Short mmCIF file of C-alpha atoms and ligand atoms in Angstrom, two decimals:
data_model
loop_
_atom_site.label_atom_id
_atom_site.label_comp_id
_atom_site.label_asym_id
_atom_site.label_seq_id
_atom_site.Cartn_x
_atom_site.Cartn_y
_atom_site.Cartn_z
CA UNK H 1 -17.27 -21.60 -15.98
CA UNK H 2 -18.66 -18.59 -14.16
CA UNK H 3 -20.19 -20.76 -11.42
CA UNK H 4 -22.91 -19.05 -9.47
CA UNK H 5 -22.40 -21.21 -6.42
CA UNK H 6 -21.33 -24.70 -5.56
CA UNK H 7 -23.77 -25.30 -2.77
CA UNK H 8 -25.75 -28.39 -3.69
CA UNK H 9 -29.38 -28.84 -2.87
CA UNK H 10 -30.24 -31.19 -0.03
CA UNK H 11 -33.73 -31.97 -1.28
CA UNK H 12 -35.01 -35.20 0.14
CA UNK H 13 -31.76 -35.99 1.95
CA UNK H 14 -30.94 -35.79 5.66
CA UNK H 15 -29.05 -32.53 6.28
CA UNK H 16 -26.44 -34.19 8.55
CA UNK H 17 -25.05 -36.39 5.76
CA UNK H 18 -23.90 -35.14 2.36
CA UNK H 19 -26.21 -36.47 -0.35
CA UNK H 20 -24.85 -39.34 -2.44
CA UNK H 21 -24.17 -38.54 -6.09
CA UNK H 22 -26.56 -40.17 -8.57
CA UNK H 23 -24.70 -38.70 -11.57
CA UNK H 24 -21.10 -37.54 -11.82
CA UNK H 25 -19.99 -35.95 -15.09
CA UNK H 26 -16.25 -35.39 -15.10
CA UNK H 27 -14.57 -33.28 -17.81
CA UNK H 28 -16.68 -34.85 -20.56
CA UNK H 29 -16.19 -34.11 -24.29
CA UNK H 30 -18.02 -35.13 -27.46
CA UNK H 31 -16.57 -34.58 -30.91
CA UNK H 32 -18.28 -35.29 -34.23
CA UNK H 33 -15.32 -35.25 -36.60
CA UNK H 34 -13.71 -31.88 -35.94
CA UNK H 35 -16.90 -30.39 -34.44
CA UNK H 36 -16.96 -30.17 -30.64
CA UNK H 37 -20.57 -30.62 -29.52
CA UNK H 38 -19.70 -30.91 -25.79
CA UNK H 39 -16.59 -29.32 -24.33
CA UNK H 40 -15.15 -30.18 -20.92
CA UNK H 41 -18.42 -30.30 -18.97
CA UNK H 42 -18.48 -31.09 -15.22
CA UNK H 43 -21.41 -31.48 -12.85
CA UNK H 44 -22.76 -33.72 -10.12
CA UNK H 45 -26.40 -34.55 -9.47
CA UNK H 46 -27.31 -35.57 -5.91
CA UNK H 47 -29.75 -38.38 -5.20
CA UNK H 48 -33.31 -37.12 -5.17
CA UNK H 49 -32.54 -33.93 -7.09
CA UNK H 50 -34.23 -32.63 -10.22
CA UNK H 51 -31.33 -31.21 -12.22
CA UNK H 52 -31.93 -29.16 -15.36
CA UNK H 53 -29.75 -28.58 -18.40
CA UNK H 54 -30.98 -25.28 -19.84
CA UNK H 55 -29.83 -24.06 -23.22
CA UNK H 56 -30.88 -23.05 -26.75
CA UNK H 57 -31.07 -25.29 -29.83
CA UNK H 58 -27.76 -26.94 -30.59
CA UNK H 59 -26.29 -26.20 -27.14
CA UNK H 60 -25.38 -29.86 -26.63
CA UNK H 61 -28.14 -30.89 -24.20
CA UNK H 62 -29.24 -34.02 -26.08
CA UNK H 63 -25.62 -34.96 -26.76
CA UNK H 64 -24.94 -34.83 -23.00
CA UNK H 65 -28.02 -36.95 -22.24
CA UNK H 66 -27.14 -39.43 -24.97
CA UNK H 67 -23.65 -39.91 -23.51
CA UNK H 68 -25.01 -40.31 -19.96
CA UNK H 69 -27.56 -42.86 -21.14
CA UNK H 70 -24.97 -44.90 -23.11
CA UNK H 71 -26.55 -44.16 -26.53
CA UNK H 72 -23.39 -42.59 -27.93
CA UNK H 73 -19.76 -43.04 -26.86
CA UNK H 74 -17.93 -40.44 -24.80
CA UNK H 75 -14.99 -38.85 -26.68
CA UNK H 76 -13.04 -37.92 -23.54
CA UNK H 77 -13.69 -37.62 -19.81
CA UNK H 78 -16.02 -39.78 -17.80
CA UNK H 79 -19.58 -40.09 -16.56
CA UNK H 80 -20.80 -42.19 -13.64
CA UNK H 81 -24.51 -42.88 -13.49
CA UNK H 82 -25.90 -44.74 -10.46
CA UNK H 83 -22.27 -45.39 -9.53
CA UNK H 84 -21.47 -47.10 -12.86
CA UNK H 85 -19.13 -45.82 -15.55
CA UNK H 86 -21.10 -45.30 -18.80
CA UNK H 87 -18.13 -46.46 -20.89
CA UNK H 88 -17.13 -49.48 -18.78
CA UNK H 89 -20.46 -50.78 -17.44
CA UNK H 90 -23.15 -49.65 -19.90
CA UNK H 91 -25.49 -52.56 -19.06
CA UNK H 92 -25.49 -51.67 -15.36
CA UNK H 93 -26.16 -48.03 -16.25
CA UNK H 94 -29.08 -49.04 -18.50
CA UNK H 95 -30.67 -51.10 -15.73
CA UNK H 96 -30.48 -48.15 -13.33
CA UNK H 97 -32.00 -45.55 -15.65
CA UNK H 98 -35.22 -44.62 -17.45
CA UNK H 99 -34.93 -42.47 -20.58
CA UNK H 100 -37.48 -40.27 -22.29
CA UNK H 101 -35.85 -39.18 -25.55
CA UNK H 102 -36.55 -35.84 -27.21
CA UNK H 103 -38.40 -37.54 -30.08
CA UNK H 104 -41.62 -39.41 -29.22
CA UNK H 105 -40.83 -43.07 -29.82
CA UNK H 106 -43.95 -44.93 -28.64
CA UNK H 107 -45.54 -46.93 -31.49
CA UNK H 108 -48.66 -45.06 -32.68
CA UNK H 109 -50.28 -48.25 -34.01
CA UNK H 110 -50.07 -50.13 -30.71
CA UNK H 111 -52.33 -49.64 -27.71
CA UNK H 112 -51.09 -47.87 -24.58
CA UNK H 113 -50.73 -51.15 -22.67
CA UNK H 114 -48.96 -52.85 -25.61
CA UNK H 115 -46.38 -50.06 -25.75
CA UNK H 116 -45.71 -50.52 -22.03
CA UNK H 117 -45.65 -54.29 -22.25
CA UNK H 118 -43.00 -54.31 -25.00
CA UNK H 119 -40.74 -52.14 -22.88
CA UNK H 120 -41.30 -54.21 -19.75
CA UNK H 121 -40.26 -57.33 -21.69
CA UNK H 122 -37.30 -55.54 -23.25
CA UNK H 123 -36.08 -54.58 -19.79
CA UNK H 124 -36.58 -58.12 -18.47
CA UNK H 125 -39.30 -57.27 -15.96
CA UNK H 126 -40.41 -60.75 -14.76
CA UNK H 127 -43.86 -61.82 -16.02
CA UNK H 128 -45.36 -61.91 -12.49
CA UNK H 129 -44.34 -58.29 -11.87
CA UNK H 130 -45.17 -56.97 -15.33
CA UNK H 131 -48.94 -56.58 -14.92
CA UNK H 132 -48.62 -54.87 -11.54
CA UNK H 133 -45.83 -52.59 -12.73
CA UNK H 134 -47.82 -51.54 -15.80
CA UNK H 135 -50.91 -50.87 -13.68
CA UNK H 136 -48.78 -48.81 -11.25
CA UNK H 137 -47.17 -46.61 -13.91
CA UNK H 138 -50.48 -46.09 -15.73
CA UNK H 139 -52.00 -44.93 -12.45
CA UNK H 140 -48.99 -42.70 -11.76
CA UNK H 141 -49.42 -40.84 -15.07
CA UNK H 142 -53.21 -40.86 -14.90
CA UNK H 143 -53.76 -42.99 -18.02
CA UNK H 144 -55.44 -46.05 -16.47
CA UNK H 145 -58.69 -45.56 -18.32
CA UNK H 146 -56.84 -45.19 -21.62
CA UNK H 147 -54.88 -48.44 -21.32
CA UNK H 148 -56.58 -50.08 -24.32
CA UNK H 149 -56.63 -46.91 -26.49
CA UNK H 150 -54.57 -46.83 -29.65
CA UNK H 151 -51.57 -44.57 -29.08
CA UNK H 152 -52.24 -42.49 -32.20
CA UNK H 153 -55.59 -41.40 -30.77
CA UNK H 154 -53.95 -39.76 -27.71
CA UNK H 155 -53.36 -36.00 -27.40
CA UNK H 156 -49.75 -34.73 -27.33
CA UNK H 157 -49.85 -34.37 -23.53
CA UNK H 158 -51.25 -37.88 -23.03
CA UNK H 159 -48.66 -39.35 -25.40
CA UNK H 160 -45.91 -37.61 -23.42
CA UNK H 161 -47.36 -39.13 -20.25
CA UNK H 162 -47.33 -42.56 -21.89
CA UNK H 163 -43.65 -42.07 -22.73
CA UNK H 164 -42.99 -41.14 -19.09
CA UNK H 165 -44.83 -44.28 -17.93
CA UNK H 166 -42.83 -46.39 -20.37
CA UNK H 167 -39.57 -45.02 -18.98
CA UNK H 168 -40.63 -46.08 -15.47
CA UNK H 169 -41.90 -49.58 -16.14
CA UNK H 170 -38.68 -51.28 -14.96
CA UNK H 171 -38.58 -49.11 -11.81
CA UNK H 172 -35.39 -47.12 -12.50
CA UNK H 173 -33.65 -44.98 -9.87
CA UNK H 174 -32.51 -42.26 -12.24
CA UNK H 175 -34.72 -40.70 -14.86
CA UNK H 176 -33.50 -38.76 -17.92
CA UNK H 177 -36.00 -36.59 -19.78
CA UNK H 178 -34.99 -34.71 -22.93
CA UNK H 179 -37.34 -31.72 -23.30
CA UNK H 180 -40.33 -33.32 -21.56
CA UNK H 181 -42.80 -30.55 -22.45
CA UNK H 182 -41.63 -29.14 -25.80
CA UNK H 183 -44.60 -28.82 -28.14
CA UNK H 184 -47.22 -29.20 -25.39
CA UNK H 185 -49.90 -26.62 -24.66
CA UNK H 186 -49.58 -24.61 -21.38
CA UNK H 187 -52.12 -26.72 -19.47
CA UNK H 188 -50.46 -30.03 -20.45
CA UNK H 189 -47.04 -28.60 -19.55
CA UNK H 190 -48.18 -27.77 -16.02
CA UNK H 191 -49.76 -31.23 -15.73
CA UNK H 192 -46.43 -32.84 -16.72
CA UNK H 193 -44.52 -30.70 -14.17
CA UNK H 194 -46.92 -31.72 -11.40
CA UNK H 195 -46.61 -35.33 -12.45
CA UNK H 196 -42.81 -35.24 -12.43
CA UNK H 197 -42.73 -33.58 -9.00
CA UNK H 198 -45.08 -36.26 -7.66
CA UNK H 199 -43.06 -39.08 -9.26
CA UNK H 200 -39.84 -37.76 -7.80
CA UNK H 201 -41.28 -38.17 -4.30
CA UNK H 202 -43.40 -41.31 -4.68
CA UNK H 203 -40.82 -43.28 -6.68
CA UNK H 204 -37.75 -41.82 -5.00
CA UNK H 205 -36.29 -40.69 -8.32
CA UNK H 206 -33.35 -38.56 -9.29
CA UNK H 207 -34.15 -36.66 -12.49
CA UNK H 208 -32.10 -34.96 -15.14
CA UNK H 209 -34.13 -32.91 -17.59
CA UNK H 210 -33.19 -30.70 -20.51
CA UNK H 211 -35.24 -27.70 -21.45
CA UNK H 212 -35.19 -24.40 -23.25
CA UNK H 213 -38.10 -23.10 -21.23
CA UNK H 214 -37.01 -20.73 -18.48
CA UNK H 215 -40.24 -21.16 -16.52
CA UNK H 216 -39.85 -24.95 -16.64
CA UNK H 217 -36.32 -24.79 -15.27
CA UNK H 218 -37.43 -22.33 -12.59
CA UNK H 219 -40.49 -24.27 -11.40
CA UNK H 220 -39.24 -27.84 -11.73
CA UNK H 221 -35.52 -27.92 -11.05
CA UNK H 222 -33.67 -27.94 -7.74
CA UNK H 223 -30.54 -26.92 -9.62
CA UNK H 224 -29.84 -25.74 -13.15
CA UNK H 225 -26.79 -25.81 -15.40
CA UNK H 226 -26.85 -23.33 -18.29
CA UNK H 227 -25.31 -24.87 -21.42
CA UNK H 228 -24.31 -22.84 -24.47
CA UNK H 229 -22.21 -23.92 -27.48
CA UNK H 230 -21.28 -27.19 -25.75
CA UNK H 231 -19.99 -25.49 -22.60
CA UNK H 232 -21.45 -25.22 -19.13
CA UNK H 233 -21.54 -21.50 -18.41
CA UNK H 234 -23.25 -21.32 -15.01
CA UNK H 235 -24.70 -23.65 -12.39
CA UNK H 236 -26.74 -23.26 -9.21
CA UNK H 237 -30.24 -23.27 -7.74
CA UNK H 238 -32.68 -20.95 -9.55
CA UNK H 239 -32.38 -18.48 -6.65
CA UNK H 240 -28.57 -18.64 -6.59
CA UNK H 241 -28.43 -18.04 -10.34
CA UNK H 242 -30.76 -15.07 -10.13
CA UNK H 243 -28.75 -13.60 -7.25
CA UNK H 244 -25.50 -14.15 -9.15
CA UNK H 245 -26.48 -11.65 -11.84
CA UNK H 246 -24.82 -8.34 -11.10
CA UNK H 247 -28.03 -6.32 -11.21
CA UNK H 248 -30.47 -7.38 -8.54
CA UNK H 249 -33.43 -5.63 -10.17
CA UNK H 250 -34.89 -5.06 -13.57
CA UNK H 251 -36.53 -1.74 -14.37
CA UNK H 252 -38.99 -1.95 -17.24
CA UNK H 253 -39.54 1.40 -18.88
CA UNK H 254 -41.67 2.52 -21.82
CA UNK H 255 -40.89 5.90 -23.38
CA UNK H 256 -43.59 7.73 -25.31
CA UNK H 257 -41.13 8.37 -28.13
CA UNK H 258 -38.48 5.80 -29.08
CA UNK H 259 -35.01 6.98 -30.00
CA UNK H 260 -31.65 5.39 -30.80
CA UNK H 261 -30.20 7.52 -28.02
CA UNK H 262 -32.08 5.77 -25.17
CA UNK H 263 -29.72 2.77 -24.67
CA UNK H 264 -26.64 4.99 -24.26
CA UNK H 265 -28.50 7.42 -21.97
CA UNK H 266 -29.80 4.57 -19.79
CA UNK H 267 -26.44 2.80 -19.60
CA UNK H 268 -24.90 5.96 -18.08
CA UNK H 269 -27.26 5.93 -15.08
CA UNK H 270 -25.82 4.89 -11.71
CA UNK H 271 -25.86 1.14 -11.00
CA UNK H 272 -27.06 0.12 -14.46
CA UNK H 273 -25.28 -3.01 -15.71
CA UNK H 274 -27.11 -3.63 -18.99
CA UNK H 275 -29.93 -2.30 -21.17
CA UNK H 276 -32.04 -4.53 -23.40
CA UNK H 277 -34.17 -2.81 -26.04
CA UNK H 278 -37.48 -4.67 -26.43
CA UNK H 279 -38.77 -2.58 -29.35
CA UNK H 280 -41.42 0.15 -29.57
CA UNK H 281 -39.80 2.30 -26.89
CA UNK H 282 -39.71 -0.53 -24.30
CA UNK H 283 -36.43 -1.17 -22.45
CA UNK H 284 -35.37 -3.64 -19.74
CA UNK H 285 -32.73 -2.01 -17.59
CA UNK H 286 -30.71 -4.31 -15.31
CA UNK H 287 -29.49 -2.40 -12.28
CA UNK H 288 -27.95 -2.85 -8.86
CA UNK H 289 -30.47 -0.43 -7.41
CA UNK H 290 -34.01 -0.47 -8.74
CA UNK H 291 -35.12 2.54 -6.66
CA UNK H 292 -32.19 4.81 -7.66
CA UNK H 293 -32.46 3.92 -11.34
CA UNK H 294 -36.22 4.51 -11.32
CA UNK H 295 -35.72 8.02 -9.87
CA UNK H 296 -33.00 8.81 -12.37
CA UNK H 297 -35.11 7.64 -15.32
CA UNK H 298 -37.91 9.99 -14.19
CA UNK H 299 -35.40 12.89 -13.87
CA UNK H 300 -33.86 12.04 -17.25
CA UNK H 301 -37.24 12.01 -18.99
CA UNK H 302 -38.20 15.33 -17.31
CA UNK H 303 -34.94 17.03 -18.28
CA UNK H 304 -35.46 15.99 -21.92
CA UNK H 305 -39.21 16.77 -21.85
CA UNK H 306 -39.93 13.16 -22.89
CA UNK H 307 -42.95 11.22 -21.63
CA UNK H 308 -42.79 8.00 -19.69
CA UNK H 309 -45.70 5.73 -20.56
CA UNK H 310 -44.87 3.13 -17.91
CA UNK H 311 -42.17 2.32 -15.38
CA UNK H 312 -41.92 -0.73 -13.12
CA UNK H 313 -39.31 -2.52 -11.00
CA UNK H 314 -39.11 -6.32 -11.07
CA UNK H 315 -36.90 -9.05 -9.69
CA UNK H 316 -34.34 -10.72 -11.94
CA UNK H 317 -35.66 -13.69 -13.94
CA UNK H 318 -33.83 -16.70 -15.35
CA UNK H 319 -34.06 -14.94 -18.74
CA UNK H 320 -31.84 -12.19 -17.33
CA UNK H 321 -29.48 -14.86 -16.00
CA UNK H 322 -29.30 -16.47 -19.43
CA UNK H 323 -28.54 -13.16 -21.13
CA UNK H 324 -25.96 -12.33 -18.49
CA UNK H 325 -24.02 -15.58 -18.97
CA UNK H 326 -24.40 -16.04 -22.74
CA UNK H 327 -24.78 -12.48 -24.02
CA UNK H 328 -27.83 -13.61 -25.96
CA UNK H 329 -31.54 -13.96 -25.45
CA UNK H 330 -33.21 -17.38 -25.40
CA UNK H 331 -35.91 -16.28 -27.80
CA UNK H 332 -39.18 -18.02 -28.53
CA UNK H 333 -38.34 -18.57 -32.18
CA UNK H 334 -35.56 -20.91 -31.05
CA UNK H 335 -38.16 -23.17 -29.49
CA UNK H 336 -39.30 -25.68 -32.01
CA UNK H 337 -42.28 -28.05 -31.81
CA UNK H 338 -41.89 -31.63 -30.60
CA UNK H 339 -40.03 -33.80 -33.03
CA UNK H 340 -41.65 -37.12 -33.85
CA UNK H 341 -38.72 -38.51 -35.86
CA UNK H 342 -36.44 -41.25 -34.62
CA UNK H 343 -33.19 -40.08 -32.99
CA UNK H 344 -30.43 -39.15 -35.43
CA UNK H 345 -27.99 -42.04 -35.95
CA UNK H 346 -24.45 -41.65 -34.66
CA UNK H 347 -22.09 -40.00 -37.12
CA UNK H 348 -24.80 -38.45 -39.33
CA UNK H 349 -24.31 -34.70 -39.64
N1 ATP J 401 -24.68 -37.18 -34.98
C1 ATP J 401 -24.22 -35.92 -35.10
N2 ATP J 401 -23.27 -35.61 -36.00
C2 ATP J 401 -22.78 -34.35 -36.13
N3 ATP J 401 -23.19 -33.32 -35.35
C3 ATP J 401 -24.14 -33.56 -34.45
C4 ATP J 401 -24.71 -34.88 -34.26
N4 ATP J 401 -25.62 -34.81 -33.28
C5 ATP J 401 -25.64 -33.52 -32.87
N5 ATP J 401 -24.75 -32.78 -33.57
C6 ATP J 401 -24.48 -31.34 -33.40
O1 ATP J 401 -24.08 -31.11 -32.07
C7 ATP J 401 -24.63 -29.90 -31.57
C8 ATP J 401 -25.40 -30.17 -30.32
O2 ATP J 401 -26.57 -30.88 -30.66
P1 ATP J 401 -27.65 -31.36 -29.59
O3 ATP J 401 -28.67 -32.17 -30.31
O4 ATP J 401 -26.95 -31.99 -28.45
O5 ATP J 401 -28.24 -29.97 -29.12
P2 ATP J 401 -29.47 -29.66 -28.15
O6 ATP J 401 -28.97 -28.74 -27.10
O7 ATP J 401 -30.10 -30.93 -27.72
O8 ATP J 401 -30.42 -28.85 -29.12
P3 ATP J 401 -32.04 -28.91 -29.30
O9 ATP J 401 -32.58 -27.93 -28.30
O10 ATP J 401 -32.23 -28.47 -30.69
O11 ATP J 401 -32.51 -30.30 -29.05
C9 ATP J 401 -25.46 -29.31 -32.70
O12 ATP J 401 -24.70 -28.34 -33.38
C10 ATP J 401 -25.75 -30.50 -33.58
O13 ATP J 401 -25.91 -30.13 -34.93
MG1 MG J 402 -31.91 -31.74 -27.95
#
């Protein structure tokens, strides 16, 4: 792993004492027959942290979550969640955690409160506490006035909030969310982020989320692990990851006339570490010195009598980090809408 940095976040924890680990994943593997979905992954999540697993479709994010939440067995290695070994003490792990799976699993034909009530019973929340707990979680996700509504009448964002409430009804310490905002519109996504940030503080939660949205990882997570092809390729705070990319700046340039020769010409400039063609004469140039590269691009265009339509210097984004560590772009077409099916059964290809 090309680790960006090992410094862990101290969010919500006294600085004098190292934060306790809520999740420890130690050299974990998952094989489906001869296919290795997760390969030798290690990470630790401190209490009170929001930790993100960021990666494209098929990276192994859900497989990791499903092992940590005891839904599928670990092939090799070990995971401790809330201090309990997922393989040896799965019942203790289940009591300590709340899980929001990637697929929406609330029953569309039941009311909001009925969906919550079933879960509260399933988790053995005593009858005297059930009503109060349901009222609390409904308030926390802003669905109190919808408690009697049929679940199928809710919008996608409201249904996601119901799923979040359902995962909290037994008051867990550690919360797992598999792609909490996939398929939601931009306004609902921001509402879910705000809600999760508030819940983290008010309910003293540790959270592990998976996402393939860069902006989500950047805004929500204290630390991020980039996962690709079952392997953890980089880990750190969003700032550490951005700083770890060789080029500290990105120069965005638009040439009046596109040409196959631009990438090679740009790559030769001083300090340039990579060039990404964006199409239509647009290029993103990653460089160690934004100012030098900008000057040189102007000189290059002048010497070739080519026009520059636009030129700007920007800071590195998590997209650049992803490209740097995986050699690929996390493109929009890889992001699929929310999946309403039940989770795939173990062993099915
Ligand atoms: N039950 C299974 N049997 C065989 N292969 C599986 C099974 N479940 C997952 N896989 C494979 O393991 C790999 C990782 O899948 P996983 O669902 O963990 O990816 P992901 O990162 O969650 O992707 P997505 O963003 O699409 O949800 C994929 O190649 C997938 O096809
Ligand atoms: Mg998944």
